[in-house]
Short mmCIF file of N, CA and C in Angstrom, two decimals:
data_model
loop_
_atom_site.label_atom_id
_atom_site.label_comp_id
_atom_site.label_asym_id
_atom_site.label_seq_id
_atom_site.Cartn_x
_atom_site.Cartn_y
_atom_site.Cartn_z
N MET A 221 93.22 52.67 -17.13
CA MET A 221 94.05 53.19 -16.07
C MET A 221 95.49 53.17 -16.56
N ALA A 222 96.20 54.23 -16.28
CA ALA A 222 97.59 54.36 -16.69
C ALA A 222 98.50 53.66 -15.68
N LEU A 223 99.56 53.08 -16.18
CA LEU A 223 100.55 52.44 -15.32
C LEU A 223 101.79 53.33 -15.25
N SER A 224 102.44 53.32 -14.12
CA SER A 224 103.69 54.06 -13.98
C SER A 224 104.78 53.33 -14.76
N SER A 225 105.87 54.01 -15.02
CA SER A 225 107.01 53.39 -15.72
C SER A 225 107.52 52.18 -14.94
N THR A 226 107.57 52.30 -13.63
CA THR A 226 108.04 51.20 -12.79
C THR A 226 107.10 50.00 -12.90
N GLU A 227 105.79 50.25 -12.87
CA GLU A 227 104.83 49.15 -13.00
C GLU A 227 104.98 48.46 -14.36
N LYS A 228 105.18 49.26 -15.41
CA LYS A 228 105.36 48.68 -16.75
C LYS A 228 106.60 47.79 -16.80
N GLN A 229 107.70 48.26 -16.23
CA GLN A 229 108.94 47.48 -16.23
C GLN A 229 108.79 46.21 -15.38
N ASP A 230 108.15 46.35 -14.22
CA ASP A 230 107.93 45.17 -13.37
C ASP A 230 107.05 44.14 -14.07
N LEU A 231 105.99 44.62 -14.71
CA LEU A 231 105.09 43.71 -15.43
C LEU A 231 105.83 43.05 -16.60
N ALA A 232 106.66 43.81 -17.30
CA ALA A 232 107.44 43.24 -18.40
C ALA A 232 108.37 42.15 -17.88
N GLY A 233 108.98 42.37 -16.73
CA GLY A 233 109.86 41.37 -16.14
C GLY A 233 109.12 40.09 -15.78
N ILE A 234 107.94 40.24 -15.21
CA ILE A 234 107.11 39.08 -14.85
C ILE A 234 106.72 38.31 -16.11
N LEU A 235 106.26 39.04 -17.13
CA LEU A 235 105.84 38.38 -18.36
C LEU A 235 106.99 37.66 -19.04
N GLU A 236 108.18 38.23 -18.97
CA GLU A 236 109.34 37.56 -19.58
C GLU A 236 109.66 36.25 -18.86
N ILE A 237 109.52 36.24 -17.55
CA ILE A 237 109.78 35.01 -16.79
C ILE A 237 108.73 33.95 -17.12
N VAL A 238 107.48 34.37 -17.21
CA VAL A 238 106.40 33.41 -17.46
C VAL A 238 106.33 32.99 -18.93
N PHE A 239 106.43 33.95 -19.85
CA PHE A 239 106.24 33.68 -21.27
C PHE A 239 107.55 33.48 -22.03
N GLY A 240 108.68 33.79 -21.41
CA GLY A 240 109.93 33.80 -22.14
C GLY A 240 110.02 35.12 -22.89
N HIS A 241 111.14 35.35 -23.57
CA HIS A 241 111.27 36.62 -24.30
C HIS A 241 110.36 36.58 -25.52
N ASP A 242 109.42 37.50 -25.57
CA ASP A 242 108.45 37.57 -26.65
C ASP A 242 108.51 38.97 -27.23
N THR A 243 109.01 39.10 -28.44
CA THR A 243 109.19 40.41 -29.06
C THR A 243 107.87 41.16 -29.19
N ALA A 244 106.78 40.47 -29.47
CA ALA A 244 105.49 41.12 -29.62
C ALA A 244 105.05 41.82 -28.34
N ILE A 245 105.49 41.30 -27.21
CA ILE A 245 105.16 41.91 -25.91
C ILE A 245 106.23 42.91 -25.50
N HIS A 246 107.47 42.51 -25.54
CA HIS A 246 108.54 43.34 -24.96
C HIS A 246 108.91 44.55 -25.81
N SER A 247 108.56 44.55 -27.08
CA SER A 247 108.82 45.74 -27.89
C SER A 247 107.76 46.82 -27.66
N ARG A 248 106.72 46.48 -26.90
CA ARG A 248 105.61 47.42 -26.67
C ARG A 248 105.39 47.74 -25.19
N VAL A 249 106.43 47.63 -24.40
CA VAL A 249 106.29 47.88 -22.96
C VAL A 249 105.71 49.27 -22.71
N ASN A 250 106.08 50.24 -23.54
CA ASN A 250 105.55 51.60 -23.35
C ASN A 250 104.05 51.67 -23.57
N ARG A 251 103.45 50.67 -24.19
CA ARG A 251 101.99 50.64 -24.41
C ARG A 251 101.23 49.88 -23.32
N PHE A 252 101.94 49.31 -22.36
CA PHE A 252 101.26 48.60 -21.27
C PHE A 252 100.26 49.54 -20.61
N ASN A 253 99.11 48.98 -20.26
CA ASN A 253 98.03 49.78 -19.68
C ASN A 253 97.26 48.92 -18.67
N GLY A 254 96.19 49.46 -18.17
CA GLY A 254 95.39 48.73 -17.20
C GLY A 254 94.84 47.42 -17.74
N ARG A 255 94.48 47.40 -19.02
CA ARG A 255 93.99 46.16 -19.63
C ARG A 255 95.09 45.10 -19.70
N THR A 256 96.32 45.56 -19.94
CA THR A 256 97.46 44.64 -19.97
C THR A 256 97.66 44.03 -18.59
N MET A 257 97.60 44.88 -17.57
CA MET A 257 97.75 44.41 -16.19
C MET A 257 96.65 43.40 -15.86
N ALA A 258 95.40 43.69 -16.27
CA ALA A 258 94.28 42.79 -15.98
C ALA A 258 94.45 41.45 -16.70
N ALA A 259 94.89 41.48 -17.96
CA ALA A 259 95.10 40.24 -18.71
C ALA A 259 96.24 39.42 -18.09
N ALA A 260 97.30 40.10 -17.68
CA ALA A 260 98.41 39.41 -17.02
C ALA A 260 97.96 38.81 -15.69
N GLU A 261 97.10 39.54 -14.98
CA GLU A 261 96.56 39.04 -13.72
C GLU A 261 95.77 37.75 -13.97
N ASP A 262 94.95 37.74 -15.01
CA ASP A 262 94.18 36.53 -15.35
C ASP A 262 95.12 35.37 -15.71
N ALA A 263 96.18 35.67 -16.46
CA ALA A 263 97.15 34.63 -16.82
C ALA A 263 97.82 34.06 -15.57
N LEU A 264 98.21 34.94 -14.67
CA LEU A 264 98.87 34.48 -13.45
C LEU A 264 97.91 33.72 -12.54
N GLU A 265 96.63 34.08 -12.56
CA GLU A 265 95.64 33.31 -11.80
C GLU A 265 95.57 31.88 -12.32
N THR A 266 95.70 31.71 -13.63
CA THR A 266 95.74 30.37 -14.21
C THR A 266 96.93 29.60 -13.64
N MET A 267 98.08 30.27 -13.57
CA MET A 267 99.27 29.60 -13.02
C MET A 267 99.11 29.30 -11.53
N VAL A 268 98.46 30.19 -10.82
CA VAL A 268 98.24 29.97 -9.38
C VAL A 268 97.39 28.72 -9.17
N ARG A 269 96.41 28.50 -10.05
CA ARG A 269 95.54 27.33 -9.92
C ARG A 269 96.25 26.02 -10.24
N CYS A 270 97.25 26.06 -11.13
CA CYS A 270 97.87 24.78 -11.53
C CYS A 270 99.31 24.63 -11.04
N ASN A 271 99.81 25.57 -10.27
CA ASN A 271 101.20 25.51 -9.83
C ASN A 271 101.27 25.83 -8.34
N ASP A 272 101.54 24.82 -7.53
CA ASP A 272 101.58 24.99 -6.08
C ASP A 272 102.60 26.03 -5.62
N ASN A 273 103.78 26.03 -6.22
CA ASN A 273 104.80 27.00 -5.81
C ASN A 273 104.36 28.43 -6.10
N MET A 274 103.73 28.64 -7.25
CA MET A 274 103.24 29.97 -7.60
C MET A 274 102.12 30.37 -6.64
N ARG A 275 101.24 29.43 -6.32
CA ARG A 275 100.14 29.72 -5.39
C ARG A 275 100.69 30.16 -4.03
N ARG A 276 101.68 29.43 -3.52
CA ARG A 276 102.27 29.78 -2.23
C ARG A 276 102.93 31.16 -2.27
N LEU A 277 103.63 31.45 -3.36
CA LEU A 277 104.30 32.74 -3.50
C LEU A 277 103.30 33.89 -3.50
N VAL A 278 102.28 33.80 -4.34
CA VAL A 278 101.29 34.88 -4.44
C VAL A 278 100.52 35.02 -3.14
N THR A 279 100.12 33.91 -2.55
CA THR A 279 99.41 33.95 -1.27
C THR A 279 100.26 34.62 -0.20
N GLY A 280 101.54 34.29 -0.16
CA GLY A 280 102.45 34.90 0.81
C GLY A 280 102.61 36.39 0.59
N LEU A 281 102.74 36.82 -0.66
CA LEU A 281 102.90 38.24 -0.96
C LEU A 281 101.63 39.03 -0.65
N LEU A 282 100.49 38.36 -0.71
CA LEU A 282 99.22 39.02 -0.41
C LEU A 282 98.83 38.88 1.06
N GLY A 283 99.75 38.47 1.87
CA GLY A 283 99.49 38.38 3.30
C GLY A 283 98.60 37.22 3.69
N GLY A 284 98.65 36.14 2.93
CA GLY A 284 97.90 34.94 3.29
C GLY A 284 96.52 34.86 2.67
N ALA A 285 96.15 35.83 1.84
CA ALA A 285 94.83 35.81 1.21
C ALA A 285 94.75 34.62 0.26
N SER A 286 93.74 33.80 0.44
CA SER A 286 93.60 32.63 -0.43
C SER A 286 92.65 32.89 -1.59
N VAL A 287 91.89 33.97 -1.52
CA VAL A 287 90.98 34.36 -2.59
C VAL A 287 91.57 35.59 -3.26
N LEU A 288 91.76 35.51 -4.57
CA LEU A 288 92.34 36.63 -5.31
C LEU A 288 91.24 37.59 -5.74
N VAL A 289 91.37 38.83 -5.35
CA VAL A 289 90.41 39.88 -5.68
C VAL A 289 91.00 40.68 -6.84
N LYS A 290 90.16 41.07 -7.79
CA LYS A 290 90.64 41.85 -8.93
C LYS A 290 91.51 43.00 -8.46
N GLY A 291 92.62 43.19 -9.15
CA GLY A 291 93.55 44.24 -8.80
C GLY A 291 94.71 43.77 -7.94
N TRP A 292 94.74 42.49 -7.59
CA TRP A 292 95.79 41.99 -6.70
C TRP A 292 97.17 42.12 -7.31
N LEU A 293 97.30 41.97 -8.63
CA LEU A 293 98.62 42.01 -9.25
C LEU A 293 99.25 43.39 -9.12
N ARG A 294 98.47 44.42 -9.34
CA ARG A 294 99.01 45.78 -9.25
C ARG A 294 99.55 46.06 -7.85
N GLU A 295 98.91 45.48 -6.86
CA GLU A 295 99.32 45.66 -5.47
C GLU A 295 100.70 45.06 -5.18
N ILE A 296 101.03 43.96 -5.86
CA ILE A 296 102.28 43.25 -5.53
C ILE A 296 103.24 43.13 -6.71
N VAL A 297 103.03 43.87 -7.79
CA VAL A 297 103.80 43.67 -9.02
C VAL A 297 105.31 43.74 -8.80
N SER A 298 105.79 44.71 -8.05
CA SER A 298 107.24 44.85 -7.83
C SER A 298 107.79 43.69 -7.01
N ARG A 299 107.09 43.34 -5.95
CA ARG A 299 107.57 42.25 -5.09
C ARG A 299 107.53 40.91 -5.82
N LEU A 300 106.48 40.70 -6.62
CA LEU A 300 106.37 39.45 -7.37
C LEU A 300 107.51 39.34 -8.38
N ARG A 301 107.82 40.43 -9.08
CA ARG A 301 108.94 40.40 -10.04
C ARG A 301 110.24 40.02 -9.33
N LYS A 302 110.50 40.64 -8.19
CA LYS A 302 111.74 40.37 -7.45
C LYS A 302 111.81 38.90 -7.04
N GLU A 303 110.71 38.37 -6.55
CA GLU A 303 110.69 36.97 -6.13
C GLU A 303 110.89 36.02 -7.31
N LEU A 304 110.24 36.31 -8.43
CA LEU A 304 110.40 35.44 -9.59
C LEU A 304 111.81 35.53 -10.16
N GLU A 305 112.39 36.73 -10.17
CA GLU A 305 113.75 36.90 -10.68
C GLU A 305 114.80 36.26 -9.77
N SER A 306 114.48 36.12 -8.51
CA SER A 306 115.45 35.54 -7.57
C SER A 306 115.73 34.07 -7.88
N GLY A 307 114.82 33.44 -8.61
CA GLY A 307 115.00 32.03 -8.95
C GLY A 307 114.62 31.08 -7.83
N ARG A 308 114.08 31.61 -6.73
CA ARG A 308 113.71 30.74 -5.61
C ARG A 308 112.49 29.89 -5.92
N ILE A 309 111.66 30.35 -6.84
CA ILE A 309 110.46 29.57 -7.18
C ILE A 309 110.77 28.71 -8.41
N GLN A 310 110.35 27.50 -8.35
CA GLN A 310 110.46 26.58 -9.47
C GLN A 310 109.04 26.23 -9.91
N PHE A 311 108.79 26.32 -11.20
CA PHE A 311 107.47 25.99 -11.70
C PHE A 311 107.26 24.49 -11.64
N ASP A 312 106.09 24.07 -11.16
CA ASP A 312 105.75 22.65 -11.03
C ASP A 312 105.33 22.10 -12.39
N GLY A 313 106.25 21.68 -13.16
CA GLY A 313 105.92 21.06 -14.43
C GLY A 313 105.75 22.06 -15.56
N TYR A 314 106.08 21.59 -16.70
CA TYR A 314 106.06 22.40 -17.91
C TYR A 314 104.64 22.60 -18.42
N ALA A 315 103.75 21.66 -18.17
CA ALA A 315 102.40 21.71 -18.71
C ALA A 315 101.65 22.96 -18.26
N CYS A 316 101.80 23.33 -17.01
CA CYS A 316 101.11 24.52 -16.49
C CYS A 316 101.56 25.77 -17.22
N LYS A 317 102.87 25.89 -17.41
CA LYS A 317 103.42 27.06 -18.10
C LYS A 317 102.96 27.10 -19.56
N VAL A 318 103.01 25.97 -20.24
CA VAL A 318 102.58 25.90 -21.64
C VAL A 318 101.10 26.25 -21.76
N PHE A 319 100.28 25.71 -20.88
CA PHE A 319 98.85 26.01 -20.88
C PHE A 319 98.62 27.51 -20.71
N THR A 320 99.32 28.13 -19.77
CA THR A 320 99.17 29.56 -19.51
C THR A 320 99.59 30.37 -20.73
N VAL A 321 100.73 30.07 -21.29
CA VAL A 321 101.22 30.81 -22.46
C VAL A 321 100.26 30.66 -23.63
N ASN A 322 99.82 29.44 -23.90
CA ASN A 322 98.91 29.21 -25.04
C ASN A 322 97.58 29.93 -24.89
N ASN A 323 97.10 30.06 -23.68
CA ASN A 323 95.79 30.68 -23.47
C ASN A 323 95.84 32.19 -23.24
N TRP A 324 96.97 32.73 -22.83
CA TRP A 324 96.99 34.14 -22.43
C TRP A 324 97.91 35.04 -23.22
N ARG A 325 98.79 34.50 -24.06
CA ARG A 325 99.68 35.36 -24.83
C ARG A 325 98.89 36.30 -25.74
N THR A 326 97.98 35.77 -26.53
CA THR A 326 97.21 36.59 -27.47
C THR A 326 96.37 37.64 -26.76
N PRO A 327 95.62 37.32 -25.70
CA PRO A 327 94.88 38.38 -25.02
C PRO A 327 95.77 39.51 -24.49
N ILE A 328 96.98 39.16 -24.04
CA ILE A 328 97.89 40.20 -23.55
C ILE A 328 98.36 41.06 -24.72
N VAL A 329 98.75 40.44 -25.82
CA VAL A 329 99.21 41.21 -26.99
C VAL A 329 98.09 42.12 -27.50
N LEU A 330 96.86 41.64 -27.49
CA LEU A 330 95.74 42.46 -27.98
C LEU A 330 95.51 43.72 -27.15
N THR A 331 95.93 43.72 -25.89
CA THR A 331 95.77 44.94 -25.08
C THR A 331 96.76 46.02 -25.49
N LEU A 332 97.73 45.68 -26.31
CA LEU A 332 98.79 46.62 -26.70
C LEU A 332 98.53 47.27 -28.05
N GLN A 333 97.38 47.02 -28.64
CA GLN A 333 97.05 47.59 -29.96
C GLN A 333 96.73 49.06 -29.86
#
C-alpha cells in the first residue's frame, strides 16, 4: 500500500522521536511504504505494552480502544506525531525505549530496501 507524502513525513517524525535521528531511516523517507508503517506499528505496540504514558496516549487517540487492531497507526499517524512532538509525553524509563529500538530498527530498515 502506498503512503501519502504527509503520512511519510508524519511517520518519519514519529520514528525520529522514538529511535532518535537514524540516517539509515531518515535518508529513505521517500521509500516508506505500507510495510514500513506495519513495522513501525509493531514497534509502537511494543512501547505501548511497556510504557504507561505511551499506552494512555495511543488509547486516547483511538477513542479509548484498549485492543489495538492492525492498521491503527495509519488512522492516527498525524495526531500521534503532534502529541509526541509537543513533549507532553515522557517515556517511562530508558529500558523500554532501548528494547524497542534494539528489536525494531532492523525490521523497519529492511522495509526500505
